[in-house]
CSV table of C-alpha atoms and ligand atoms in Angstrom, one decimal:
chain,number,residue,atom,x,y,z
A,1109,MET,CA,-3.6,9.0,-52.3
A,1110,ASN,CA,-8.1,8.2,-52.4
A,1111,ALA,CA,-7.8,4.4,-53.7
A,1112,PHE,CA,-11.9,5.1,-54.2
A,1113,GLU,CA,-12.8,7.4,-56.8
A,1114,TYR,CA,-16.1,7.5,-60.0
A,1115,GLY,CA,-14.7,6.9,-63.6
A,1116,ASN,CA,-17.3,7.6,-65.6
A,1117,GLY,CA,-19.8,7.5,-63.1
A,1118,LEU,CA,-18.5,4.2,-61.6
A,1119,LEU,CA,-17.2,3.8,-58.2
A,1120,HIS,CA,-13.8,2.3,-58.5
A,1121,ALA,CA,-11.6,1.0,-55.9
A,1122,GLU,CA,-8.3,0.5,-57.2
A,1123,GLY,CA,-8.9,-0.4,-61.1
A,1124,VAL,CA,-12.4,-2.7,-60.0
A,1125,LEU,CA,-15.4,-2.2,-59.7
A,1126,VAL,CA,-17.4,-1.9,-56.8
A,1127,ALA,CA,-20.4,-3.0,-58.2
A,1128,ASP,CA,-18.6,-5.6,-59.8
A,1129,LEU,CA,-17.1,-6.9,-56.3
A,1130,ALA,CA,-21.2,-6.1,-55.2
A,1131,GLU,CA,-22.3,-9.5,-57.8
A,1132,ARG,CA,-19.7,-11.4,-57.3
A,1133,PHE,CA,-19.1,-11.0,-53.3
A,1134,GLY,CA,-22.4,-10.0,-52.3
A,1135,THR,CA,-23.7,-7.9,-50.1
A,1136,PRO,CA,-22.7,-5.9,-47.6
A,1137,LEU,CA,-19.7,-5.9,-48.4
A,1138,TYR,CA,-16.5,-4.3,-46.7
A,1139,VAL,CA,-13.6,-3.3,-49.8
A,1140,TYR,CA,-10.4,-2.5,-48.5
A,1141,SER,CA,-7.5,-1.0,-51.1
A,1142,ARG,CA,-3.7,-2.7,-50.0
A,1143,ALA,CA,-2.5,0.8,-52.1
A,1144,GLN,CA,-3.6,2.6,-50.2
A,1145,LEU,CA,-3.0,1.0,-46.7
A,1146,GLN,CA,1.0,1.5,-47.7
A,1147,ALA,CA,0.3,4.5,-48.6
A,1148,GLN,CA,-1.1,5.7,-45.4
A,1149,LEU,CA,2.2,3.9,-43.4
A,1150,ALA,CA,4.5,5.7,-46.3
A,1151,ALA,CA,3.3,9.1,-45.0
A,1152,LEU,CA,3.3,8.5,-41.4
A,1153,ALA,CA,6.9,6.9,-41.7
A,1154,ALA,CA,8.2,9.7,-43.4
A,1155,GLY,CA,6.7,11.9,-41.3
A,1156,TYR,CA,8.4,10.3,-38.5
A,1157,ALA,CA,11.3,9.8,-40.8
A,1158,ALA,CA,13.7,11.8,-38.2
A,1159,VAL,CA,13.3,9.9,-35.7
A,1160,THR,CA,12.5,6.8,-37.5
A,1161,PRO,CA,10.1,5.4,-35.0
A,1162,LEU,CA,9.0,1.2,-34.8
A,1163,ILE,CA,5.4,2.0,-36.2
A,1164,CYS,CA,3.0,-0.7,-34.3
A,1165,TYR,CA,-0.3,-1.3,-35.6
A,1166,SER,CA,-2.9,-0.7,-33.3
A,1167,VAL,CA,-4.8,-4.3,-34.3
A,1168,LYS,CA,-8.0,-3.6,-32.9
A,1169,THR,CA,-8.7,-0.9,-35.3
A,1170,ASN,CA,-9.2,-3.8,-38.4
A,1171,SER,CA,-8.0,-6.9,-37.3
A,1172,ASN,CA,-8.0,-9.4,-40.3
A,1173,GLY,CA,-5.6,-11.3,-41.0
A,1174,ALA,CA,-4.0,-9.7,-44.1
A,1175,VAL,CA,-4.8,-6.4,-43.5
A,1176,ILE,CA,-2.1,-7.2,-40.4
A,1177,LYS,CA,0.0,-8.9,-42.8
A,1178,THR,CA,-0.1,-5.9,-45.6
A,1179,PHE,CA,1.5,-4.1,-43.1
A,1180,ALA,CA,3.8,-7.1,-42.2
A,1181,ASP,CA,5.6,-7.2,-44.6
A,1182,ILE,CA,6.5,-3.5,-45.0
A,1183,GLY,CA,8.6,-4.4,-41.1
A,1184,VAL,CA,5.8,-3.0,-39.4
A,1185,GLY,CA,4.7,-4.3,-35.4
A,1186,ALA,CA,1.8,-4.7,-33.7
A,1187,ASP,CA,0.3,-3.0,-30.7
A,1188,VAL,CA,-1.9,-5.6,-29.2
A,1189,VAL,CA,-5.2,-5.2,-26.6
A,1190,SER,CA,-6.1,-9.0,-25.8
A,1191,GLY,CA,-4.3,-12.3,-26.7
A,1192,GLY,CA,-6.5,-13.4,-29.5
A,1193,GLU,CA,-4.5,-10.1,-30.6
A,1194,LEU,CA,-1.6,-10.9,-30.1
A,1195,TRP,CA,-2.5,-14.5,-31.7
A,1196,ARG,CA,-3.5,-12.9,-34.5
A,1197,ALA,CA,-0.9,-10.7,-35.5
A,1198,ARG,CA,2.1,-13.9,-34.9
A,1199,ARG,CA,-0.1,-15.2,-36.9
A,1200,ALA,CA,0.2,-12.8,-39.6
A,1201,GLY,CA,4.0,-13.2,-39.2
A,1202,VAL,CA,4.6,-9.6,-36.9
A,1203,PRO,CA,7.6,-11.1,-35.1
A,1204,ALA,CA,7.5,-11.2,-31.3
A,1205,ARG,CA,10.2,-8.6,-30.9
A,1206,LYS,CA,7.8,-6.0,-32.8
A,1207,ILE,CA,4.4,-6.3,-30.9
A,1208,VAL,CA,3.6,-4.2,-27.6
A,1209,PHE,CA,0.8,-5.5,-25.3
A,1210,ALA,CA,-1.3,-2.9,-24.2
A,1211,GLY,CA,-4.9,-2.6,-21.5
A,1212,VAL,CA,-6.2,-1.9,-18.3
A,1213,GLY,CA,-7.1,-5.9,-17.6
A,1214,LYS,CA,-4.6,-8.5,-18.8
A,1215,THR,CA,-5.1,-11.4,-17.3
A,1216,ALA,CA,-2.6,-13.8,-15.4
A,1217,GLU,CA,-3.0,-16.2,-19.1
A,1218,GLU,CA,-2.5,-13.6,-21.3
A,1219,ILE,CA,0.3,-12.4,-19.7
A,1220,GLU,CA,2.3,-15.5,-19.4
A,1221,TYR,CA,1.1,-16.2,-23.7
A,1222,ALA,CA,3.0,-13.1,-24.3
A,1223,LEU,CA,6.0,-13.9,-21.6
A,1224,LYS,CA,6.4,-16.9,-24.1
A,1225,GLU,CA,6.1,-14.9,-26.9
A,1226,ASN,CA,8.9,-13.0,-25.5
A,1227,ILE,CA,7.1,-9.3,-27.1
A,1228,ARG,CA,8.5,-6.2,-27.4
A,1229,PHE,CA,7.0,-4.5,-24.3
A,1230,PHE,CA,4.2,-4.6,-21.5
A,1231,THR,CA,2.5,-1.2,-21.3
A,1232,VAL,CA,1.1,-1.2,-18.2
A,1233,GLU,CA,-1.9,0.1,-16.5
A,1234,SER,CA,-1.1,0.0,-12.7
A,1235,GLU,CA,0.6,-1.5,-9.9
A,1236,PRO,CA,-1.4,-4.1,-9.1
A,1237,GLU,CA,-0.2,-5.3,-12.9
A,1238,LEU,CA,3.0,-5.1,-12.3
A,1239,ALA,CA,3.2,-7.6,-9.5
A,1240,ARG,CA,1.7,-10.2,-11.8
A,1241,ILE,CA,3.3,-9.2,-14.7
A,1242,SER,CA,6.1,-9.9,-12.4
A,1243,ASP,CA,5.4,-12.9,-10.2
A,1244,LEU,CA,4.5,-14.9,-13.9
A,1245,ALA,CA,8.2,-13.9,-15.4
A,1246,ARG,CA,9.2,-15.1,-12.3
A,1247,ARG,CA,7.8,-18.7,-11.9
A,1248,LEU,CA,8.6,-19.0,-15.5
A,1249,GLY,CA,12.4,-17.9,-14.9
A,1250,THR,CA,12.4,-15.0,-17.8
A,1251,THR,CA,12.0,-10.7,-17.5
A,1252,GLY,CA,8.8,-9.2,-18.4
A,1253,ARG,CA,9.9,-5.5,-20.3
A,1254,VAL,CA,7.6,-2.9,-19.1
A,1255,ALA,CA,6.5,0.6,-20.2
A,1256,LEU,CA,3.8,2.5,-17.2
A,1257,ARG,CA,0.9,4.0,-19.0
A,1258,VAL,CA,1.1,8.1,-18.2
A,1259,ASN,CA,-2.2,9.3,-18.0
A,1260,PRO,CA,-0.3,12.8,-18.9
A,1261,ASP,CA,-4.4,14.6,-18.6
A,1262,VAL,CA,-4.8,17.2,-21.7
A,1263,ASP,CA,-8.0,17.4,-23.7
A,1264,PRO,CA,-7.4,15.5,-27.0
A,1265,GLN,CA,-10.8,17.2,-28.2
A,1266,THR,CA,-12.6,13.9,-29.9
A,1267,HIS,CA,-15.5,12.6,-28.8
A,1268,LYS,CA,-16.2,11.3,-24.6
A,1269,TYR,CA,-16.1,7.8,-25.4
A,1270,ILE,CA,-12.5,8.0,-27.9
A,1271,SER,CA,-10.6,10.1,-25.4
A,1272,THR,CA,-8.4,8.2,-23.4
A,1273,GLY,CA,-6.1,10.5,-21.7
A,1274,LYS,CA,-8.1,13.2,-19.2
A,1275,LYS,CA,-8.0,12.5,-15.6
A,1276,GLU,CA,-11.1,10.9,-15.2
A,1277,ASN,CA,-10.1,8.3,-17.6
A,1278,LYS,CA,-9.6,4.9,-16.7
A,1279,PHE,CA,-6.0,4.8,-18.9
A,1280,GLY,CA,-2.6,5.1,-17.2
A,1281,LEU,CA,-1.3,6.7,-14.4
A,1282,ASP,CA,-1.4,10.1,-13.4
A,1283,LEU,CA,2.7,11.8,-14.1
A,1284,ALA,CA,3.3,11.1,-10.1
A,1285,ARG,CA,2.2,7.8,-9.2
A,1286,ALA,CA,3.4,6.2,-12.8
A,1287,GLY,CA,6.8,8.2,-11.3
A,1288,GLN,CA,6.1,5.9,-8.4
A,1289,ALA,CA,5.4,3.1,-10.4
A,1290,CYS,CA,8.3,3.2,-12.4
A,1291,GLU,CA,10.4,2.6,-9.1
A,1292,THR,CA,7.6,-0.1,-7.8
A,1293,ALA,CA,9.0,-1.2,-11.5
A,1294,ALA,CA,13.1,-1.0,-10.9
A,1295,ARG,CA,12.6,-3.1,-7.7
A,1296,LEU,CA,10.3,-6.2,-8.4
A,1297,PRO,CA,11.9,-9.4,-9.4
A,1298,ASN,CA,12.2,-10.3,-13.2
A,1299,LEU,CA,10.8,-6.6,-14.4
A,1300,GLU,CA,12.8,-4.9,-16.8
A,1301,LEU,CA,11.3,-1.3,-17.0
A,1302,VAL,CA,11.7,0.2,-20.4
A,1303,GLY,CA,10.3,2.7,-20.9
A,1304,LEU,CA,7.0,5.0,-20.7
A,1305,HIS,CA,3.4,5.1,-22.9
A,1306,MET,CA,0.7,7.0,-23.1
A,1307,HIS,CA,-1.8,7.1,-26.0
A,1308,ILE,CA,-4.5,10.0,-25.5
A,1309,GLY,CA,-7.4,9.0,-27.3
A,1310,SER,CA,-8.6,8.9,-31.8
A,1311,GLN,CA,-9.6,10.7,-34.1
A,1312,ILE,CA,-7.7,13.8,-32.9
A,1313,LEU,CA,-7.4,16.7,-35.7
A,1314,THR,CA,-4.6,18.5,-34.5
A,1315,ALA,CA,-1.1,18.5,-33.0
A,1316,VAL,CA,-1.7,20.7,-29.8
A,1317,PRO,CA,-2.8,17.4,-27.8
A,1318,PHE,CA,0.0,15.6,-28.0
A,1319,ARG,CA,2.6,18.5,-28.1
A,1320,GLU,CA,0.4,19.4,-24.8
A,1321,ALA,CA,1.4,15.4,-23.7
A,1322,VAL,CA,5.4,14.8,-24.8
A,1323,GLU,CA,5.5,18.4,-22.8
A,1324,LYS,CA,3.8,16.5,-20.1
A,1325,VAL,CA,6.2,13.3,-19.7
A,1326,ALA,CA,9.2,14.7,-20.9
A,1327,PRO,CA,10.6,15.7,-17.7
A,1328,LEU,CA,9.5,12.7,-16.2
A,1329,CYS,CA,11.1,10.5,-19.3
A,1330,ALA,CA,14.5,12.4,-18.3
A,1331,ALA,CA,14.4,11.7,-15.5
A,1332,LEU,CA,14.1,8.1,-15.2
A,1333,LYS,CA,16.7,7.6,-18.2
A,1334,ARG,CA,19.1,9.4,-15.8
A,1335,ALA,CA,17.9,6.7,-12.6
A,1336,HIS,CA,17.2,3.4,-15.0
A,1337,PRO,CA,19.4,2.4,-17.1
A,1338,ALA,CA,17.6,-0.1,-19.2
A,1339,PHE,CA,15.1,3.0,-20.0
A,1340,ARG,CA,14.7,3.7,-23.8
A,1341,CYS,CA,11.8,4.4,-25.0
A,1342,LEU,CA,8.7,6.2,-25.4
A,1343,ASP,CA,5.4,4.9,-26.8
A,1344,ILE,CA,3.7,7.9,-28.2
A,1345,GLY,CA,0.4,5.8,-29.0
A,1346,GLY,CA,-1.8,6.5,-32.5
A,1347,GLY,CA,-4.9,9.1,-32.4
A,1348,ILE,CA,-4.1,10.6,-35.8
A,1349,GLY,CA,-8.1,11.9,-37.3
A,1350,ILE,CA,-8.4,11.5,-40.7
A,1351,GLN,CA,-11.3,12.8,-43.0
A,1352,TYR,CA,-15.3,11.9,-42.1
A,1353,LYS,CA,-16.5,14.9,-43.8
A,1354,PRO,CA,-15.8,16.3,-47.2
A,1355,ASP,CA,-15.0,19.9,-44.8
A,1356,GLN,CA,-13.1,18.2,-42.2
A,1357,HIS,CA,-8.7,19.1,-42.9
A,1358,PRO,CA,-7.4,15.4,-41.9
A,1359,LEU,CA,-4.2,15.7,-39.5
A,1360,ASP,CA,-1.0,14.9,-41.5
A,1361,PRO,CA,1.4,12.6,-39.2
A,1362,ALA,CA,3.6,15.4,-40.3
A,1363,THR,CA,2.3,17.8,-38.9
A,1364,VAL,CA,2.4,16.4,-35.4
A,1365,ALA,CA,6.0,15.2,-36.3
A,1366,ARG,CA,6.8,19.2,-36.8
A,1367,GLU,CA,5.6,19.9,-33.5
A,1368,ILE,CA,7.0,17.4,-31.7
A,1369,VAL,CA,10.1,15.3,-32.7
A,1370,PRO,CA,12.7,18.5,-31.4
A,1371,GLN,CA,11.8,17.3,-27.9
A,1372,LEU,CA,11.1,14.0,-28.6
A,1373,GLN,CA,15.0,14.0,-30.2
A,1374,ALA,CA,16.1,15.5,-27.5
A,1375,LEU,CA,15.3,13.4,-24.9
A,1376,GLY,CA,17.5,10.7,-27.3
A,1377,LEU,CA,15.3,7.2,-26.9
A,1378,GLU,CA,13.7,4.9,-28.9
A,1379,ILE,CA,9.6,6.3,-30.0
A,1380,VAL,CA,6.9,3.4,-30.5
A,1381,LEU,CA,4.3,4.8,-32.3
A,1382,GLU,CA,1.0,2.9,-32.4
A,1383,PRO,CA,-1.2,4.0,-35.9
A,1384,GLY,CA,-4.8,2.8,-36.1
A,1385,ARG,CA,-7.5,5.1,-37.9
A,1386,PHE,CA,-5.1,6.6,-39.6
A,1387,LEU,CA,-3.7,3.4,-41.4
A,1388,VAL,CA,-6.6,2.0,-42.6
A,1389,GLY,CA,-10.0,4.3,-42.3
A,1390,ASN,CA,-10.1,5.6,-45.2
A,1391,ALA,CA,-8.5,2.7,-46.6
A,1392,GLY,CA,-11.4,1.0,-46.8
A,1393,LEU,CA,-15.5,1.0,-47.5
A,1394,LEU,CA,-18.6,-0.4,-46.5
A,1395,VAL,CA,-20.9,-1.5,-49.5
A,1396,ALA,CA,-24.9,-1.9,-48.9
A,1397,ARG,CA,-27.6,-2.2,-51.4
A,1398,VAL,CA,-31.2,-1.0,-51.4
A,1399,GLN,CA,-34.1,-2.8,-50.6
A,1400,TYR,CA,-36.1,-0.6,-50.1
A,1401,VAL,CA,-37.3,3.2,-50.1
A,1402,LYS,CA,-39.8,4.8,-47.8
A,1403,ASP,CA,-42.1,7.5,-47.3
A,1404,ASN,CA,-43.8,8.9,-43.7
A,1405,PRO,CA,-45.3,12.0,-43.4
A,1406,PHE,CA,-41.8,13.2,-42.0
A,1407,LYS,CA,-38.9,11.8,-43.8
A,1408,LYS,CA,-37.9,9.3,-46.0
A,1409,PHE,CA,-35.9,6.3,-45.2
A,1410,VAL,CA,-33.2,4.3,-47.6
A,1411,ILE,CA,-33.4,1.1,-46.1
A,1412,VAL,CA,-29.9,-0.7,-46.7
A,1413,ASP,CA,-28.6,-3.9,-46.0
A,1414,ALA,CA,-26.4,-2.7,-44.1
A,1415,ALA,CA,-27.0,-2.7,-40.3
A,1416,MET,CA,-24.9,-1.4,-36.8
A,1417,ASN,CA,-24.4,-4.6,-36.5
A,1418,ASP,CA,-22.6,-4.2,-39.2
A,1419,LEU,CA,-20.7,-0.4,-38.8
A,1420,ILE,CA,-21.6,1.1,-35.1
A,1421,ARG,CA,-19.9,4.0,-35.1
A,1422,PRO,CA,-23.0,6.6,-36.4
A,1423,SER,CA,-25.5,4.6,-33.6
A,1424,LEU,CA,-22.2,5.1,-30.7
A,1425,TYR,CA,-20.6,7.9,-31.5
A,1426,GLN,CA,-23.1,9.6,-34.0
A,1427,ALA,CA,-20.4,9.4,-36.1
A,1428,HIS,CA,-20.6,10.8,-40.1
A,1429,HIS,CA,-19.9,8.8,-42.9
A,1430,GLU,CA,-20.0,10.0,-46.3
A,1431,ILE,CA,-22.1,7.7,-47.9
A,1432,CYS,CA,-22.1,7.9,-52.4
A,1433,ALA,CA,-24.0,6.1,-55.1
A,1434,VAL,CA,-21.8,3.3,-56.7
A,1435,ARG,CA,-23.3,4.4,-59.9
A,1436,GLN,CA,-24.1,8.2,-59.8
A,1437,VAL,CA,-26.4,9.7,-60.0
A,1438,ALA,CA,-27.3,13.6,-60.5
A,1439,GLU,CA,-30.5,13.8,-58.5
A,1440,GLN,CA,-31.0,13.9,-54.5
A,1441,ILE,CA,-33.1,13.2,-52.3
A,1442,HIS,CA,-32.5,14.5,-48.0
A,1443,GLY,CA,-33.4,11.8,-45.4
A,1444,ASP,CA,-32.2,8.3,-43.8
A,1445,VAL,CA,-30.2,5.8,-44.4
A,1446,VAL,CA,-31.0,3.2,-41.9
A,1447,GLY,CA,-31.0,-1.2,-41.5
A,1448,PRO,CA,-32.9,-3.8,-40.9
A,1449,VAL,CA,-32.4,-4.2,-37.1
A,1450,CYS,CA,-34.7,-3.4,-34.4
A,1451,GLU,CA,-33.9,-0.2,-33.3
A,1452,SER,CA,-34.6,3.2,-34.2
A,1453,GLY,CA,-30.7,3.7,-33.3
A,1454,ASP,CA,-30.1,1.8,-36.4
A,1455,PHE,CA,-28.8,3.9,-38.5
A,1456,LEU,CA,-25.7,4.4,-40.8
A,1457,ALA,CA,-27.1,8.6,-41.6
A,1458,GLN,CA,-29.6,10.8,-40.5
A,1459,ASP,CA,-31.0,13.8,-42.6
A,1460,ARG,CA,-28.3,13.8,-45.0
A,1461,GLU,CA,-28.7,14.8,-48.5
A,1462,LEU,CA,-27.9,11.4,-50.7
A,1463,PRO,CA,-28.2,10.4,-54.2
A,1464,ALA,CA,-31.8,9.8,-55.0
A,1465,VAL,CA,-31.2,5.6,-55.1
A,1466,ARG,CA,-33.8,2.9,-55.9
A,1467,GLN,CA,-34.2,-0.4,-54.6
A,1468,GLY,CA,-31.2,-2.4,-56.0
A,1469,ASP,CA,-28.9,0.1,-56.6
A,1470,LEU,CA,-25.7,-0.1,-54.1
A,1471,LEU,CA,-24.5,2.8,-52.2
A,1472,ALA,CA,-21.4,2.8,-50.3
A,1473,VAL,CA,-19.8,3.4,-47.4
A,1474,LEU,CA,-16.9,5.7,-46.9
A,1475,SER,CA,-13.3,5.6,-44.1
A,1476,ALA,CA,-14.9,1.9,-42.8
A,1477,GLY,CA,-11.8,0.7,-42.8
A,1478,ALA,CA,-11.3,0.9,-38.8
A,1479,TYR,CA,-14.2,0.3,-36.2
A,1480,GLY,CA,-15.9,-1.2,-38.8
A,1481,PHE,CA,-15.7,-4.6,-39.5
A,1482,ALA,CA,-14.1,-5.1,-36.3
A,1483,MET,CA,-16.6,-4.0,-33.7
A,1484,SER,CA,-19.4,-5.5,-35.9
A,1485,SER,CA,-21.6,-8.0,-34.4
A,1486,ASN,CA,-24.5,-10.5,-35.0
A,1487,TYR,CA,-26.8,-9.0,-33.5
A,1488,ASN,CA,-31.0,-10.0,-34.9
A,1489,SER,CA,-28.3,-13.1,-36.0
A,1490,ARG,CA,-27.2,-11.4,-39.2
A,1491,PRO,CA,-23.8,-12.9,-40.0
A,1492,ARG,CA,-21.0,-11.2,-40.3
A,1493,ALA,CA,-20.3,-9.2,-44.1
A,1494,ALA,CA,-17.5,-10.6,-45.6
A,1495,GLU,CA,-14.2,-8.7,-46.6
A,1496,VAL,CA,-12.0,-7.5,-50.0
A,1497,MET,CA,-8.7,-6.1,-50.5
A,1498,VAL,CA,-8.0,-5.1,-53.6
A,1499,SER,CA,-4.7,-4.4,-55.3
A,1500,GLY,CA,-4.3,-2.8,-58.4
A,1501,SER,CA,-7.1,-5.0,-60.8
A,1502,GLU,CA,-7.1,-7.8,-58.9
A,1503,ALA,CA,-9.6,-8.2,-55.8
A,1504,LYS,CA,-9.3,-11.2,-53.3
A,1505,LEU,CA,-11.7,-12.3,-50.5
A,1506,ILE,CA,-10.0,-12.4,-47.2
A,1507,ARG,CA,-12.9,-12.8,-44.8
A,1508,ARG,CA,-15.7,-15.1,-45.9
A,1509,ARG,CA,-19.2,-13.9,-45.3
A,1510,GLU,CA,-20.5,-15.7,-42.4
A,1511,THR,CA,-23.9,-18.3,-42.7
A,1512,TRP,CA,-27.0,-19.3,-40.6
A,1513,ASP,CA,-25.1,-22.5,-39.6
A,1514,ASP,CA,-21.9,-20.0,-38.5
A,1515,LEU,CA,-24.7,-17.7,-35.8
A,1516,VAL,CA,-25.0,-21.1,-33.9
A,1517,ALA,CA,-21.8,-23.1,-34.4
A,1518,GLN,CA,-20.7,-22.4,-30.4
A,1519,GLU,CA,-23.9,-23.6,-29.7
A,1520,GLU,CA,-24.4,-26.9,-27.6
A,1521,SER,CA,-28.2,-27.9,-27.2
B,3048,LIG,N1,-3.2,2.4,-28.6
B,3048,LIG,C1,-3.6,2.4,-27.9
B,3048,LIG,C2,-3.6,2.1,-26.6
B,3048,LIG,C3,-5.8,2.6,-28.0
B,3048,LIG,O1,-6.1,2.6,-27.0
B,3048,LIG,C4,-5.9,2.9,-29.6
B,3048,LIG,C5,-6.9,2.9,-29.9
B,3048,LIG,C6,-4.9,3.5,-30.5
B,3048,LIG,C7,-3.8,2.7,-30.5
B,3048,LIG,C8,-5.1,3.2,-31.9
B,3048,LIG,O2,-6.0,4.5,-32.2
B,3048,LIG,P1,-6.2,5.1,-33.2
B,3048,LIG,O3,-4.3,6.0,-34.3
B,3048,LIG,O4,-6.8,4.4,-34.3
B,3048,LIG,O5,-6.7,6.7,-33.6
B,3048,LIG,N2,-14.5,3.0,-31.1
B,3048,LIG,C9,-13.3,3.8,-32.0
B,3048,LIG,C10,-11.9,4.5,-31.3
B,3048,LIG,C11,-11.3,3.7,-30.1
B,3048,LIG,C12,-10.2,3.7,-29.8
B,3048,LIG,C13,-9.8,2.6,-28.8
B,3048,LIG,N3,-8.0,3.5,-28.7
B,3048,LIG,C14,-14.3,4.7,-33.5
B,3048,LIG,O6,-15.0,3.6,-33.5
B,3048,LIG,O7,-13.7,5.9,-32.7
């Protein structure tokens, strides 16, 4: 489904006019569609129905409590990567037994918190981390469940900053080493070796790397299952790509599932998925108001009130986000959409055909639900944007716009 469509030349978010939302809540404004979040989840679950996976929403993608709760309410768990995310997930109603905790640098405090909460398992990235979990679990008189993260060394053919399963990346352990680490985990006190984990990268647009990765880890899974009675699960991470450009084909989870489900079924393990972008990316947009239109002899610049601090993906990854007018206009112009931040890298689009908007008009930056607000900052002392959740004809403010007071609230003089 696409929750953001034109009717009479006006952009809607489900049953609400985007222009009305901008009037009511101001700009820049993130707008999410609850129906689309739910539809994405349904599509993923249907694709993988044959292995009835535990779906753990990757909270880093969009950590607003209302988004997490939308998924928690329909039985989804959480993939967290910090104590803060664990706290958010619990607060949004995700049961601890549906929470998995990833990350290369978990601190003792974070591990202790997760052990006390009794989460499903830690995905462990190194031997010293195993030792730390074992030690803390012993001190707390409990058991830490662990899944070793394998780096299967496959090329996900995505941007280098978001590929994680190649041998030069910091994540996980290579296959041979992961096998040894599993034996260490099985020997250490107060640890239970429950599975293997992998996450090969993000915004992956073909099923091939997933199939290669599963093929590579399957023999180790089978051996570990034979050797260790508690070994029961394979977590295959996230990574399914979405449509950012009109000519791009999003990856249908059913296509990935068709490629890997036979192997997963043969393993007979519980399957965990950690989707992020696929669930929220296309379910959100960023609305900005045009402040000025400026020409120089070489270029036209549409200067809007959203900037790299609100959406850093174009600056950081040269990511493409479609930009459309909230009220359709027939004419087009060619140029850049830029923000007010004092950096030449502050752009939302470069060298694009754009709607011929004028001062005061509204633009919508599409596919901004994933890694949008979550990666925003206060750079240039810009208060962070507001966030709104639309459901049918209702719109609810799910995070108020920050104020100047918020900017200094943590400071002491
Ligand atoms: N599991 C783990 C262990 C992860 O590290 C990630 C994302 C996910 C799951 C979710 O991946 P997804 O389904 O969203 O591809 N900021 C970048 C993306 C960074 C991804 C980090 N890890 C971007 O804006 O493209």
